[in-house]
Amino acid sequence: MSRTQKIFKDFIARKGLKSTQQRDIILNEFLKSGAHLSTEELYLRIRKKHPSIGYATVYRTLKLFAECGIAEERHFGDGQARYEPCTGEEHHDHLVCRDCGAILEFEDSRIEELQENVAREHNFKILSHRLELYGLCERCSGGSK
Amino acid sequence: MSRTQKIFKDFIARKGLKSTQQRDIILNEFLKSGAHLSTEELYLRIRKKHPSIGYATVYRTLKLFAECGIAEERHFGDGQARYEPCTGEEHHDHLVCRDCGAILEFEDSRIEELQENVAREHNFKILSHRLELYGLCERCSGGSK
DNA sequence: TTTCTTGCAAAAGCTTTGCACACCG
DNA sequence: CGGTGTGCAAAGCTTTTGCAAGAAA
């Protein structure tokens, strides 16, 4: 059992909730699927192997993941929620290609420091942040354009 | 007529669209209302003086504002679009209070530089970006908490 | 008069919820 | 057994769209 799975089990137990087949299946597929899947994409993947699992269950389960901290809900402006696995303390931001939709991740501790500075100047206490750079990825801005 | 109004008139003319009372009213109220209004908030304000203006017209007009560059559409995670006036070249980011909902603006050219660095490293061409820091504002993180 | 706009209501798209039945502990 | 979870369908919300009537050029 992976660390993430353990966190989830603990959360379930602590809250008096129940461990079910569906939750296990959804968690496995979620972890396996790589980041940035929309709820619908995840649902479609799961349905291939487990056609009886309902849309609502996927929604509800992803909310649980977010609540216990193993997933993070994100919106990239297309009106759909996306979830990505949270692995520990590391934080990353995103480059989103306007053309092909590719989502790249990056991390920059200097930017984070400057964010803290800004917050301090405003007596603001940061709980989370989001930084997204929209534009054209290497492939889409290349020769063909 | 303000600079922004002129930009809009020019855009309207260039596109072969028409200047209407409703568009003028909505633009005025939009400029007067300060940043970060949701479409609904703006609609409600407008309806006080002009009860016959419809919801759809406000939506459609704000899209036009965004298209011609005098407004920018933003999403802060509450599921509603918000628009804010774009004044020239300056760019700013946001501090969003999770408690009272206050939205503060800031600008930091050093952060923007670092973003450019990141983009260069990935051969990514930035068209726009969004940076939002979520947390507690001065008032909400103060003594009472 | 021709084309674009508007207001209304209906539709669309994503997400949540109510409910009866099933399952976990 | 008692309470929680599930699947389905229906409802909720925000936003978009179709259409007939109205206004601008």
PDB file of N, CA and C (backbone and C1' of nucleotides) in Angstrom, chain A residues 18-19 39 56 59-60 63 79-81, chain C residues 13-19 23-25:
ATOM      1  N   LYS A  18     -16.286   4.964   5.537  1.00  0.00           N
ATOM      2  CA  LYS A  18     -16.089   3.551   5.232  1.00  0.00           C
ATOM      3  C   LYS A  18     -15.210   3.329   4.022  1.00  0.00           C
ATOM      4  N   SER A  19     -14.473   2.256   4.085  1.00  0.00           N
ATOM      5  CA  SER A  19     -13.625   1.881   2.961  1.00  0.00           C
ATOM      6  C   SER A  19     -14.459   1.045   1.993  1.00  0.00           C
ATOM      7  N   THR A  39     -12.404  15.678 -13.991  1.00  0.00           N
ATOM      8  CA  THR A  39     -13.237  14.662 -13.372  1.00  0.00           C
ATOM      9  C   THR A  39     -13.822  13.754 -14.437  1.00  0.00           C
ATOM     10  N   ALA A  56     -21.387  10.461 -10.133  1.00  0.00           N
ATOM     11  CA  ALA A  56     -21.482  11.146  -8.843  1.00  0.00           C
ATOM     12  C   ALA A  56     -20.466  10.594  -7.850  1.00  0.00           C
ATOM     13  N   TYR A  59     -17.119  12.199  -8.530  1.00  0.00           N
ATOM     14  CA  TYR A  59     -17.118  13.566  -7.997  1.00  0.00           C
ATOM     15  C   TYR A  59     -16.948  13.564  -6.485  1.00  0.00           C
ATOM     16  N   ARG A  60     -17.768  12.753  -5.834  1.00  0.00           N
ATOM     17  CA  ARG A  60     -17.743  12.755  -4.374  1.00  0.00           C
ATOM     18  C   ARG A  60     -16.397  12.277  -3.850  1.00  0.00           C
ATOM     19  N   LYS A  63     -13.640  14.859  -4.166  1.00  0.00           N
ATOM     20  CA  LYS A  63     -13.764  15.864  -3.097  1.00  0.00           C
ATOM     21  C   LYS A  63     -13.119  15.340  -1.814  1.00  0.00           C
ATOM     22  N   GLY A  79     -13.579  25.689 -17.536  1.00  0.00           N
ATOM     23  CA  GLY A  79     -14.855  25.395 -16.899  1.00  0.00           C
ATOM     24  C   GLY A  79     -14.964  24.027 -16.253  1.00  0.00           C
ATOM     25  N   GLN A  80     -13.896  23.254 -16.343  1.00  0.00           N
ATOM     26  CA  GLN A  80     -13.929  21.943 -15.706  1.00  0.00           C
ATOM     27  C   GLN A  80     -12.927  21.900 -14.571  1.00  0.00           C
ATOM     28  N   ALA A  81     -13.283  21.212 -13.510  1.00  0.00           N
ATOM     29  CA  ALA A  81     -12.326  21.039 -12.426  1.00  0.00           C
ATOM     30  C   ALA A  81     -11.328  19.947 -12.821  1.00  0.00           C
TER      31      ALA A  81
ATOM     32  P    DG C  13     -23.518  21.085 -24.380  1.00  0.00           P
ATOM     33  O5'  DG C  13     -22.724  21.343 -23.019  1.00  0.00           O
ATOM     34  C5'  DG C  13     -22.039  22.575 -22.844  1.00  0.00           C
ATOM     35  C4'  DG C  13     -21.423  22.618 -21.472  1.00  0.00           C
ATOM     36  C3'  DG C  13     -20.918  21.259 -20.972  1.00  0.00           C
ATOM     37  O3'  DG C  13     -19.654  21.434 -20.353  1.00  0.00           O
ATOM     38  C1'  DG C  13     -22.469  22.161 -19.436  1.00  0.00           C
ATOM     39  P    DC C  14     -18.879  20.123 -19.893  1.00  0.00           P
ATOM     40  O5'  DC C  14     -18.879  20.306 -18.313  1.00  0.00           O
ATOM     41  C5'  DC C  14     -18.237  21.460 -17.766  1.00  0.00           C
ATOM     42  C4'  DC C  14     -18.669  21.627 -16.328  1.00  0.00           C
ATOM     43  C3'  DC C  14     -18.257  20.485 -15.403  1.00  0.00           C
ATOM     44  O3'  DC C  14     -17.562  21.056 -14.295  1.00  0.00           O
ATOM     45  C1'  DC C  14     -20.545  21.026 -15.114  1.00  0.00           C
ATOM     46  P    DT C  15     -16.949  20.094 -13.182  1.00  0.00           P
ATOM     47  O5'  DT C  15     -18.125  20.075 -12.106  1.00  0.00           O
ATOM     48  C5'  DT C  15     -18.496  21.308 -11.511  1.00  0.00           C
ATOM     49  C4'  DT C  15     -19.613  21.094 -10.526  1.00  0.00           C
ATOM     50  C3'  DT C  15     -19.360  20.039  -9.449  1.00  0.00           C
ATOM     51  O3'  DT C  15     -19.427  20.701  -8.190  1.00  0.00           O
ATOM     52  C1'  DT C  15     -21.510  19.794 -10.406  1.00  0.00           C
ATOM     53  P    DT C  16     -19.340  19.887  -6.838  1.00  0.00           P
ATOM     54  O5'  DT C  16     -20.883  19.717  -6.457  1.00  0.00           O
ATOM     55  C5'  DT C  16     -21.693  20.875  -6.412  1.00  0.00           C
ATOM     56  C4'  DT C  16     -23.109  20.500  -6.012  1.00  0.00           C
ATOM     57  C3'  DT C  16     -23.232  19.649  -4.734  1.00  0.00           C
ATOM     58  O3'  DT C  16     -24.225  20.274  -3.935  1.00  0.00           O
ATOM     59  C1'  DT C  16     -24.416  18.638  -6.506  1.00  0.00           C
ATOM     60  P    DT C  17     -24.574  19.708  -2.498  1.00  0.00           P
ATOM     61  O5'  DT C  17     -25.939  18.927  -2.785  1.00  0.00           O
ATOM     62  C5'  DT C  17     -26.936  19.562  -3.579  1.00  0.00           C
ATOM     63  C4'  DT C  17     -28.181  18.684  -3.629  1.00  0.00           C
ATOM     64  C3'  DT C  17     -28.456  17.842  -2.375  1.00  0.00           C
ATOM     65  O3'  DT C  17     -29.862  17.800  -2.189  1.00  0.00           O
ATOM     66  C1'  DT C  17     -28.253  16.439  -4.243  1.00  0.00           C
ATOM     67  P    DG C  18     -30.460  17.385  -0.780  1.00  0.00           P
ATOM     68  O5'  DG C  18     -31.651  16.422  -1.229  1.00  0.00           O
ATOM     69  C5'  DG C  18     -32.345  16.652  -2.460  1.00  0.00           C
ATOM     70  C4'  DG C  18     -33.308  15.511  -2.743  1.00  0.00           C
ATOM     71  C3'  DG C  18     -33.730  14.679  -1.530  1.00  0.00           C
ATOM     72  O3'  DG C  18     -35.035  14.166  -1.781  1.00  0.00           O
ATOM     73  C1'  DG C  18     -32.401  13.348  -2.978  1.00  0.00           C
ATOM     74  P    DC C  19     -35.778  13.320  -0.660  1.00  0.00           P
ATOM     75  O5'  DC C  19     -35.599  11.846  -1.237  1.00  0.00           O
ATOM     76  C5'  DC C  19     -35.835  11.604  -2.631  1.00  0.00           C
ATOM     77  C4'  DC C  19     -35.583  10.135  -2.955  1.00  0.00           C
ATOM     78  C3'  DC C  19     -35.808   9.181  -1.780  1.00  0.00           C
ATOM     79  O3'  DC C  19     -36.519   8.046  -2.223  1.00  0.00           O
ATOM     80  C1'  DC C  19     -33.649   8.864  -2.692  1.00  0.00           C
ATOM     81  P    DC C  23     -24.484  -5.166  -2.399  1.00  0.00           P
ATOM     82  O5'  DC C  23     -23.517  -4.446  -1.369  1.00  0.00           O
ATOM     83  C5'  DC C  23     -22.857  -3.241  -1.766  1.00  0.00           C
ATOM     84  C4'  DC C  23     -22.129  -2.670  -0.561  1.00  0.00           C
ATOM     85  C3'  DC C  23     -21.344  -3.715   0.235  1.00  0.00           C
ATOM     86  O3'  DC C  23     -20.026  -3.216   0.391  1.00  0.00           O
ATOM     87  C1'  DC C  23     -22.747  -2.439   1.673  1.00  0.00           C
ATOM     88  P    DC C  24     -18.900  -4.122   1.053  1.00  0.00           P
ATOM     89  O5'  DC C  24     -18.615  -3.305   2.387  1.00  0.00           O
ATOM     90  C5'  DC C  24     -18.184  -1.949   2.273  1.00  0.00           C
ATOM     91  C4'  DC C  24     -18.088  -1.346   3.661  1.00  0.00           C
ATOM     92  C3'  DC C  24     -17.203  -2.127   4.631  1.00  0.00           C
ATOM     93  O3'  DC C  24     -16.346  -1.194   5.279  1.00  0.00           O
ATOM     94  C1'  DC C  24     -19.382  -1.832   5.555  1.00  0.00           C
ATOM     95  P    DG C  25     -15.228  -1.746   6.277  1.00  0.00           P
ATOM     96  O5'  DG C  25     -16.016  -1.676   7.649  1.00  0.00           O
ATOM     97  C5'  DG C  25     -16.394  -0.416   8.168  1.00  0.00           C
ATOM     98  C4'  DG C  25     -16.976  -0.605   9.550  1.00  0.00           C
ATOM     99  C3'  DG C  25     -16.135  -1.494  10.463  1.00  0.00           C
ATOM    100  O3'  DG C  25     -16.202  -0.989  11.783  1.00  0.00           O
ATOM    101  C1'  DG C  25     -18.289  -2.396  10.275  1.00  0.00           C
TER     102       DG C  25
END
